[in-house]
Amino acid sequence: SGGSAGGSAGAANVAPALTKDGETKLSDAGLTLISYGGYLNGEAFQQDAIVTHKGYQYAAFWNTARHVVLARRQLPSGAWSNIEFSDYTNTEADAHNTISLGITAADGTLHVAFDHHVSPLHYRKSQAGLLSDPSNATWATSSFGASSSALVAGTNISQLTYPRFISEPGGDKTLLSARLGASGSGDEYLWEYSATTHAWTALGKYIDGITDNINAYLHSVAYAPDGKRLHAAWCWRDTPDAATNHDLLYVYSDDHGRTWNNNAGTKIGTSGTTAIARSSTGLEAWKIGQNRGLINQEAMTVDAAGRVHVLLSHMPDAQANDATFDSARTKSQYFHYWRDPSGKWTRTAMALPAVAAFRGKLAVASSGNLYAVLPDLRIAAAPVSTNFATWSLLNDTDKGRFFSDPLIDSARLLLEDKLSVVYPQKGAANVWVLDYTLK
């Protein structure tokens, strides 16, 4: 989930560069209901709405009939083949209620979670092996099980929001992280799927918010490219008002989310028994106050050298506090926060403005160069050779064409320097996938 195979010092002299390879229309029937300022087909907290495995790319979107549609194509330029699940209809015009995808490499399963805002779980899984030999697999709704509100048999899940799948790169495990509870008062829980058992296990609560009447808004939960370390970054929110978002918090796990360490490497939490809480020591990576226009759930990725990169947008330090969130966002800019393997955090102002309450994504090339895919489809980059100290805008030729948050295929980036961006068109039912080559 983010990162690349390279990024060593030996590649440090490669300058960032971006070439657009082309674009394809994923759908001309994407849902265009606007809620919380955005579409249901473009929200960063989906984490993955487009993923690649064994030469095929998979994507998900709501169509105008408000059905879940899954699509696949053979890379690099095959035609998209869509299947529509007409057995479930979305009824909530709510941009929280997105679709998230996950893959488990070892048994070739595709996982789908959809339509959540303090809701019962809606989850379905493909047959084992569907992704293992895609050219010979039956791509049809019949290759998926029924929708379920339980991961562990007999235990229905309710009050769920923001499910995100975290796939162990090339491995046996897939995690699901989700909030149980409400905005300003919620807990984060983890479940683990094993390709060996083809079943889910509940790991339990790992971030406690309800006790302190707050909740963690995750920027991401992501493995390093080698799959050995799991990283999580978030902001706290003290009330349902986004103006109360504050701080950059960070932890990591070396046992697939069972125990958690703070930035200094001290164990501070165990999933299911002793959750991380506001009072846990050493959580704060960077102090960001309330009333700064800080958007929740933006982006984090991890590169092959173990550096953790976080993309945040908020007001620059020189701006006075603004308790009206929409007003604060008009003055917000992008910042790159990153952690080196020794635990040192650095912040760089990118000098690029935010767009409303939309969010960006981060991508890493095999060279180690870092790319930011920003709202309005502006793509900027920073070279690893300068320790990411200088950011340049590389492309904004499609500015004004798209709406909501751009989403990227992090799984494909693990395999090759190809950036796929899925983005709904502004004021239209078209959903596009744009492909670029990175250096």
C-alpha positions as a Python dict, from the first residue, in 0.01 Angstrom:
ca = {
    (1, 'S'): (0, 0, 0),
    (2, 'G'): (231, 269, -127),
    (3, 'G'): (604, 264, -182),
    (4, 'S'): (821, 107, -447),
    (5, 'A'): (1095, -145, -500),
    (6, 'G'): (1368, 114, -524),
    (7, 'G'): (1459, 440, -355),
    (8, 'S'): (1818, 359, -261),
    (9, 'A'): (2096, 617, -258),
    (10, 'G'): (2227, 475, -584),
    (11, 'A'): (1925, 609, -769),
    (12, 'A'): (1937, 951, -604),
    (13, 'N'): (2050, 1142, -914),
    (14, 'V'): (1739, 1066, -1119),
    (15, 'A'): (1537, 1386, -1150),
    (16, 'P'): (1159, 1358, -1105),
    (17, 'A'): (973, 1344, -1436),
    (18, 'L'): (619, 1262, -1541),
    (19, 'T'): (488, 1142, -1876),
    (20, 'K'): (119, 1090, -1945),
    (21, 'D'): (71, 758, -2121),
    (22, 'G'): (-300, 793, -2185),
    (23, 'E'): (-644, 770, -2028),
    (24, 'T'): (-945, 542, -2044),
    (25, 'K'): (-1307, 591, -1949),
    (26, 'L'): (-1391, 356, -1666),
    (27, 'S'): (-1760, 445, -1687),
    (28, 'D'): (-2001, 698, -1836),
    (29, 'A'): (-2258, 616, -1566),
    (30, 'G'): (-2085, 715, -1244),
    (31, 'L'): (-2299, 846, -958),
    (32, 'T'): (-2280, 1226, -935),
    (33, 'L'): (-2462, 1295, -610),
    (34, 'I'): (-2275, 1562, -414),
    (35, 'S'): (-2250, 1528, -37),
    (36, 'Y'): (-2011, 1690, 210),
    (37, 'G'): (-1879, 1877, -92),
    (38, 'G'): (-1775, 1571, -295),
    (39, 'Y'): (-1885, 1267, -494),
    (40, 'L'): (-1929, 914, -357),
    (41, 'N'): (-1678, 800, -622),
    (42, 'G'): (-1378, 999, -507),
    (43, 'E'): (-1284, 1013, -138),
    (44, 'A'): (-929, 961, -9),
    (45, 'F'): (-1039, 748, 286),
    (46, 'Q'): (-1140, 471, 47),
    (47, 'Q'): (-764, 414, 49),
    (48, 'D'): (-797, 177, -247),
    (49, 'A'): (-1060, 210, -516),
    (50, 'I'): (-817, 79, -777),
    (51, 'V'): (-567, -206, -732),
    (52, 'T'): (-342, -422, -950),
    (53, 'H'): (-255, -791, -921),
    (54, 'K'): (-91, -1031, -1169),
    (55, 'G'): (-119, -802, -1469),
    (56, 'Y'): (-482, -703, -1418),
    (57, 'Q'): (-619, -384, -1269),
    (58, 'Y'): (-940, -372, -1064),
    (59, 'A'): (-1155, -68, -984),
    (60, 'A'): (-1484, 5, -808),
    (61, 'F'): (-1749, 275, -836),
    (62, 'W'): (-2117, 350, -774),
    (63, 'N'): (-2321, 381, -1092),
    (64, 'T'): (-2628, 595, -1153),
    (65, 'A'): (-2852, 305, -1048),
    (66, 'R'): (-2666, 327, -712),
    (67, 'H'): (-2526, -22, -752),
    (68, 'V'): (-2170, -135, -680),
    (69, 'V'): (-1979, -187, -1003),
    (70, 'L'): (-1647, -372, -1017),
    (71, 'A'): (-1430, -336, -1326),
    (72, 'R'): (-1114, -500, -1446),
    (73, 'R'): (-875, -468, -1740),
    (74, 'Q'): (-559, -637, -1853),
    (75, 'L'): (-263, -402, -1830),
    (76, 'P'): (-129, -200, -1993),
    (77, 'S'): (-418, -108, -2222),
    (78, 'G'): (-693, -368, -2219),
    (79, 'A'): (-1058, -268, -2230),
    (80, 'W'): (-1248, -236, -1902),
    (81, 'S'): (-1498, -512, -1828),
    (82, 'N'): (-1763, -413, -1572),
    (83, 'I'): (-1990, -625, -1352),
    (84, 'E'): (-2284, -473, -1166),
    (85, 'F'): (-2418, -602, -833),
    (86, 'S'): (-2789, -530, -860),
    (87, 'D'): (-2872, -717, -538),
    (88, 'Y'): (-2784, -412, -326),
    (89, 'T'): (-2887, -49, -377),
    (90, 'N'): (-2734, 251, -206),
    (91, 'T'): (-2999, 473, -46),
    (92, 'E'): (-2780, 729, 132),
    (93, 'A'): (-2675, 1037, -63),
    (94, 'D'): (-2369, 1055, 160),
    (95, 'A'): (-2008, 1088, 42),
    (96, 'H'): (-1891, 880, 339),
    (97, 'N'): (-2058, 576, 178),
    (98, 'T'): (-1782, 485, -64),
    (99, 'I'): (-1644, 150, -190),
    (100, 'S'): (-1310, 7, -74),
    (101, 'L'): (-1112, -277, -233),
    (102, 'G'): (-849, -512, -94),
    (103, 'I'): (-655, -805, -237),
    (104, 'T'): (-498, -1107, -70),
    (105, 'A'): (-214, -1215, -294),
    (106, 'A'): (-165, -1566, -156),
    (107, 'D'): (-517, -1694, -227),
    (108, 'G'): (-619, -1455, -505),
    (109, 'T'): (-922, -1308, -329),
    (110, 'L'): (-1074, -965, -388),
    (111, 'H'): (-1244, -802, -90),
    (112, 'V'): (-1512, -532, -118),
    (113, 'A'): (-1661, -310, 155),
    (114, 'F'): (-1928, -56, 63),
    (115, 'D'): (-2190, 193, 184),
    (116, 'H'): (-2097, 293, 539),
    (117, 'H'): (-2159, 588, 766),
    (118, 'V'): (-2222, 464, 1120),
    (119, 'S'): (-2382, 164, 948),
    (120, 'P'): (-2385, -214, 957),
    (121, 'L'): (-2094, -369, 769),
    (122, 'H'): (-2154, -444, 400),
    (123, 'Y'): (-1884, -684, 283),
    (124, 'R'): (-1841, -940, 9),
    (125, 'K'): (-1550, -1153, -105),
    (126, 'S'): (-1459, -1322, -428),
    (127, 'Q'): (-1397, -1691, -470),
    (128, 'A'): (-1043, -1794, -385),
    (129, 'G'): (-820, -1785, -692),
    (130, 'L'): (-1023, -1527, -886),
    (131, 'L'): (-719, -1298, -907),
    (132, 'S'): (-458, -1575, -928),
    (133, 'D'): (-520, -1667, -1293),
    (134, 'P'): (-731, -1378, -1419),
    (135, 'S'): (-716, -1460, -1789),
    (136, 'N'): (-893, -1790, -1718),
    (137, 'A'): (-1117, -1669, -1435),
    (138, 'T'): (-1489, -1602, -1472),
    (139, 'W'): (-1536, -1228, -1424),
    (140, 'A'): (-1898, -1220, -1312),
    (141, 'T'): (-2109, -1147, -1005),
    (142, 'S'): (-2137, -1523, -957),
    (143, 'S'): (-1767, -1526, -865),
    (144, 'F'): (-1848, -1332, -547),
    (145, 'G'): (-2028, -1430, -232),
    (146, 'A'): (-2332, -1260, -87),
    (147, 'S'): (-2311, -936, 106),
    (148, 'S'): (-2250, -994, 478),
    (149, 'S'): (-2254, -782, 793),
    (150, 'A'): (-2004, -1014, 965),
    (151, 'L'): (-1637, -1091, 911),
    (152, 'V'): (-1613, -1346, 1190),
    (153, 'A'): (-1909, -1586, 1167),
    (154, 'G'): (-2189, -1500, 1406),
    (155, 'T'): (-2059, -1154, 1496),
    (156, 'N'): (-2235, -877, 1307),
    (157, 'I'): (-2059, -539, 1294),
    (158, 'S'): (-2253, -214, 1332),
    (159, 'Q'): (-2184, 161, 1359),
    (160, 'L'): (-1901, 120, 1108),
    (161, 'T'): (-1743, 398, 899),
    (162, 'Y'): (-1431, 434, 683),
    (163, 'P'): (-1334, 70, 615),
    (164, 'R'): (-992, 46, 452),
    (165, 'F'): (-813, -271, 346),
    (166, 'I'): (-437, -303, 398),
    (167, 'S'): (-281, -582, 196),
    (168, 'E'): (50, -738, 296),
    (169, 'P'): (257, -691, -22),
    (170, 'G'): (271, -1028, -195),
    (171, 'G'): (167, -1198, 125),
    (172, 'D'): (-82, -1408, 314),
    (173, 'K'): (-254, -1135, 511),
    (174, 'T'): (-506, -859, 449),
    (175, 'L'): (-612, -627, 728),
    (176, 'L'): (-931, -426, 757),
    (177, 'S'): (-928, -109, 966),
    (178, 'A'): (-1251, 78, 1042),
    (179, 'R'): (-1404, 319, 1287),
    (180, 'L'): (-1678, 202, 1518),
    (181, 'G'): (-1865, 495, 1667),
    (182, 'A'): (-1923, 850, 1555),
    (183, 'S'): (-1736, 1162, 1446),
    (184, 'G'): (-1569, 1310, 1752),
    (185, 'S'): (-1629, 991, 1953),
    (186, 'G'): (-1511, 671, 1787),
    (187, 'D'): (-1266, 382, 1816),
    (188, 'E'): (-1049, 219, 1547),
    (189, 'Y'): (-1068, -161, 1513),
    (190, 'L'): (-864, -415, 1318),
    (191, 'W'): (-949, -750, 1160),
    (192, 'E'): (-709, -987, 981),
    (193, 'Y'): (-781, -1218, 687),
    (194, 'S'): (-552, -1516, 632),
    (195, 'A'): (-509, -1683, 295),
    (196, 'T'): (-423, -2003, 477),
    (197, 'T'): (-757, -2029, 658),
    (198, 'H'): (-958, -1816, 412),
    (199, 'A'): (-1114, -1658, 721),
    (200, 'W'): (-1112, -1339, 926),
    (201, 'T'): (-994, -1297, 1286),
    (202, 'A'): (-1084, -999, 1505),
    (203, 'L'): (-769, -833, 1639),
    (204, 'G'): (-980, -579, 1827),
    (205, 'K'): (-968, -213, 1916),
    (206, 'Y'): (-630, -50, 1857),
    (207, 'I'): (-705, 323, 1890),
    (208, 'D'): (-944, 434, 2165),
    (209, 'G'): (-1132, 758, 2113),
    (210, 'I'): (-1466, 707, 2283),
    (211, 'T'): (-1317, 712, 2634),
    (212, 'D'): (-1195, 1069, 2576),
    (213, 'N'): (-1484, 1175, 2347),
    (214, 'I'): (-1254, 1210, 2045),
    (215, 'N'): (-1169, 1001, 1743),
    (216, 'A'): (-869, 929, 1524),
    (217, 'Y'): (-899, 1019, 1156),
    (218, 'L'): (-645, 801, 980),
    (219, 'H'): (-441, 946, 695),
    (220, 'S'): (-354, 587, 611),
    (221, 'V'): (-254, 251, 748),
    (222, 'A'): (16, 109, 522),
    (223, 'Y'): (283, -156, 507),
    (224, 'A'): (638, -79, 402),
    (225, 'P'): (701, -230, 57),
    (226, 'D'): (871, -536, 209),
    (227, 'G'): (561, -607, 420),
    (228, 'K'): (756, -624, 747),
    (229, 'R'): (642, -305, 920),
    (230, 'L'): (292, -158, 939),
    (231, 'H'): (261, 219, 982),
    (232, 'A'): (-34, 438, 1084),
    (233, 'A'): (-72, 817, 1091),
    (234, 'W'): (-373, 1024, 1191),
    (235, 'C'): (-511, 1344, 1338),
    (236, 'W'): (-739, 1371, 1640),
    (237, 'R'): (-1081, 1534, 1620),
    (238, 'D'): (-1237, 1656, 1943),
    (239, 'T'): (-1594, 1717, 1821),
    (240, 'P'): (-1794, 1655, 1502),
    (241, 'D'): (-1670, 1998, 1380),
    (242, 'A'): (-1374, 1956, 1141),
    (243, 'A'): (-1223, 2275, 1283),
    (244, 'T'): (-1124, 2065, 1587),
    (245, 'N'): (-889, 1844, 1383),
    (246, 'H'): (-540, 1873, 1529),
    (247, 'D'): (-187, 1729, 1537),
    (248, 'L'): (-5, 1461, 1340),
    (249, 'L'): (11, 1133, 1532),
    (250, 'Y'): (212, 824, 1435),
    (251, 'V'): (269, 463, 1544),
    (252, 'Y'): (406, 145, 1387),
    (253, 'S'): (370, -231, 1431),
    (254, 'D'): (614, -513, 1354),
    (255, 'D'): (361, -793, 1410),
    (256, 'H'): (81, -704, 1167),
    (257, 'G'): (-109, -476, 1401),
    (258, 'R'): (-105, -686, 1717),
    (259, 'T'): (122, -455, 1917),
    (260, 'W'): (206, -89, 1850),
    (261, 'N'): (513, 126, 1909),
    (262, 'N'): (546, 503, 1928),
    (263, 'N'): (793, 708, 1726),
    (264, 'A'): (1075, 627, 1970),
    (265, 'G'): (1012, 252, 1943),
    (266, 'T'): (842, 209, 2281),
    (267, 'K'): (551, -35, 2293),
    (268, 'I'): (238, 164, 2383),
    (269, 'G'): (-55, -52, 2272),
    (270, 'T'): (-187, -403, 2213),
    (271, 'S'): (-485, -449, 1985),
    (272, 'G'): (-783, -595, 2164),
    (273, 'T'): (-653, -539, 2517),
    (274, 'T'): (-470, -207, 2564),
    (275, 'A'): (-562, 34, 2287),
    (276, 'I'): (-363, 345, 2200),
    (277, 'A'): (-528, 650, 2360),
    (278, 'R'): (-488, 1025, 2372),
    (279, 'S'): (-278, 985, 2685),
    (280, 'S'): (-37, 733, 2528),
    (281, 'T'): (321, 857, 2534),
    (282, 'G'): (516, 965, 2228),
    (283, 'L'): (230, 975, 1976),
    (284, 'E'): (276, 1330, 1854),
    (285, 'A'): (493, 1359, 1544),
    (286, 'W'): (408, 1725, 1483),
    (287, 'K'): (201, 1979, 1674),
    (288, 'I'): (-81, 2128, 1465),
    (289, 'G'): (-339, 2329, 1655),
    (290, 'Q'): (-715, 2337, 1619),
    (291, 'N'): (-874, 2599, 1391),
    (292, 'R'): (-594, 2559, 1134),
    (293, 'G'): (-805, 2419, 848),
    (294, 'L'): (-638, 2078, 885),
    (295, 'I'): (-820, 1826, 668),
    (296, 'N'): (-863, 1476, 808),
    (297, 'Q'): (-774, 1155, 620),
    (298, 'E'): (-538, 1294, 360),
    (299, 'A'): (-246, 1065, 270),
    (300, 'M'): (50, 862, 393),
    (301, 'T'): (287, 625, 216),
    (302, 'V'): (610, 442, 297),
    (303, 'D'): (909, 414, 66),
    (304, 'A'): (1157, 128, 22),
    (305, 'A'): (1412, 296, 250),
    (306, 'G'): (1159, 294, 535),
    (307, 'R'): (1081, 665, 519),
    (308, 'V'): (724, 753, 613),
    (309, 'H'): (569, 1033, 407),
    (310, 'V'): (254, 1220, 509),
    (311, 'L'): (71, 1474, 292),
    (312, 'L'): (-133, 1732, 485),
    (313, 'S'): (-309, 2054, 396),
    (314, 'H'): (-372, 2328, 650),
    (315, 'M'): (-306, 2700, 701),
    (316, 'P'): (56, 2820, 707),
    (317, 'D'): (193, 2921, 1046),
    (318, 'A'): (170, 3293, 964),
    (319, 'Q'): (-209, 3274, 924),
    (320, 'A'): (-422, 3358, 1226),
    (321, 'N'): (-652, 3087, 1362),
    (322, 'D'): (-988, 3054, 1189),
    (323, 'A'): (-1261, 2854, 1365),
    (324, 'T'): (-1479, 2844, 1050),
    (325, 'F'): (-1349, 2538, 867),
    (326, 'D'): (-1459, 2634, 515),
    (327, 'S'): (-1298, 2976, 557),
    (328, 'A'): (-977, 2824, 690),
    (329, 'R'): (-958, 2592, 389),
    (330, 'T'): (-948, 2890, 150),
    (331, 'K'): (-619, 2988, 318),
    (332, 'S'): (-473, 2636, 344),
    (333, 'Q'): (-161, 2508, 169),
    (334, 'Y'): (3, 2168, 120),
    (335, 'F'): (282, 2041, 344),
    (336, 'H'): (501, 1732, 325),
    (337, 'Y'): (589, 1568, 657),
    (338, 'W'): (835, 1281, 658),
    (339, 'R'): (1006, 1052, 905),
    (340, 'D'): (1354, 913, 844),
    (341, 'P'): (1442, 561, 968),
    (342, 'S'): (1596, 707, 1285),
    (343, 'G'): (1262, 863, 1380),
    (344, 'K'): (1335, 1225, 1290),
    (345, 'W'): (1043, 1418, 1139),
    (346, 'T'): (1083, 1702, 886),
    (347, 'R'): (823, 1940, 742),
    (348, 'T'): (843, 2110, 402),
    (349, 'A'): (602, 2372, 273),
    (350, 'M'): (505, 2281, -83),
    (351, 'A'): (367, 2627, -178),
    (352, 'L'): (63, 2471, -344),
    (353, 'P'): (-289, 2573, -239),
    (354, 'A'): (-558, 2339, -109),
    (355, 'V'): (-888, 2306, -297),
    (356, 'A'): (-1196, 2323, -75),
    (357, 'A'): (-1209, 2014, 151),
    (358, 'F'): (-1058, 1782, -111),
    (359, 'R'): (-754, 1563, -43),
    (360, 'G'): (-448, 1440, -229),
    (361, 'K'): (-241, 1121, -249),
    (362, 'L'): (130, 1032, -244),
    (363, 'A'): (322, 808, -485),
    (364, 'V'): (684, 689, -477),
    (365, 'A'): (890, 600, -784),
    (366, 'S'): (1157, 328, -782),
    (367, 'S'): (1415, 610, -785),
    (368, 'G'): (1287, 719, -444),
    (369, 'N'): (1144, 1043, -586),
    (370, 'L'): (815, 1142, -429),
    (371, 'Y'): (503, 1257, -613),
    (372, 'A'): (192, 1431, -480),
    (373, 'V'): (-131, 1381, -676),
    (374, 'L'): (-336, 1681, -565),
    (375, 'P'): (-701, 1781, -610),
    (376, 'D'): (-773, 1938, -949),
    (377, 'L'): (-525, 1680, -1084),
    (378, 'R'): (-212, 1880, -1014),
    (379, 'I'): (92, 1653, -990),
    (380, 'A'): (399, 1779, -805),
    (381, 'A'): (726, 1606, -717),
    (382, 'A'): (1026, 1629, -484),
    (383, 'P'): (1361, 1458, -552),
    (384, 'V'): (1508, 1215, -304),
    (385, 'S'): (1848, 1371, -383),
    (386, 'T'): (1750, 1687, -189),
    (387, 'N'): (1583, 1493, 93),
    (388, 'F'): (1253, 1615, -56),
    (389, 'A'): (1339, 1978, 28),
    (390, 'T'): (1220, 2120, -304),
    (391, 'W'): (879, 2065, -459),
    (392, 'S'): (789, 2146, -821),
    (393, 'L'): (458, 2134, -1003),
    (394, 'L'): (505, 1898, -1299),
    (395, 'N'): (159, 1887, -1453),
    (396, 'D'): (-172, 2071, -1423),
    (397, 'T'): (-298, 2041, -1780),
    (398, 'D'): (-623, 1880, -1663),
    (399, 'K'): (-695, 2146, -1402),
    (400, 'G'): (-1068, 2214, -1369),
    (401, 'R'): (-1172, 1886, -1531),
    (402, 'F'): (-1219, 1662, -1226),
    (403, 'F'): (-1404, 1670, -892),
    (404, 'S'): (-1351, 1524, -544),
    (405, 'D'): (-1030, 1340, -448),
    (406, 'P'): (-792, 1170, -693),
    (407, 'L'): (-732, 804, -601),
    (408, 'I'): (-426, 605, -706),
    (409, 'D'): (-323, 244, -761),
    (410, 'S'): (-56, 193, -495),
    (411, 'A'): (-32, -180, -568),
    (412, 'R'): (76, -110, -927),
    (413, 'L'): (345, 130, -803),
    (414, 'L'): (500, -156, -608),
    (415, 'L'): (556, -337, -937),
    (416, 'E'): (649, -64, -1185),
    (417, 'D'): (685, 313, -1224),
    (418, 'K'): (332, 347, -1355),
    (419, 'L'): (90, 580, -1180),
    (420, 'S'): (-280, 512, -1239),
    (421, 'V'): (-522, 778, -1115),
    (422, 'V'): (-897, 720, -1101),
    (423, 'Y'): (-1094, 1045, -1095),
    (424, 'P'): (-1460, 1138, -1159),
    (425, 'Q'): (-1521, 1414, -1410),
    (426, 'K'): (-1664, 1740, -1278),
    (427, 'G'): (-2031, 1786, -1362),
    (428, 'A'): (-2054, 1460, -1556),
    (429, 'A'): (-2115, 1089, -1501),
    (430, 'N'): (-1779, 994, -1652),
    (431, 'V'): (-1515, 825, -1437),
    (432, 'W'): (-1164, 823, -1585),
    (433, 'V'): (-842, 634, -1527),
    (434, 'L'): (-532, 831, -1626),
    (435, 'D'): (-193, 660, -1660),
    (436, 'Y'): (150, 815, -1618),
    (437, 'T'): (511, 700, -1617),
    (438, 'L'): (724, 824, -1326),
    (439, 'K'): (1098, 862, -1284),
}
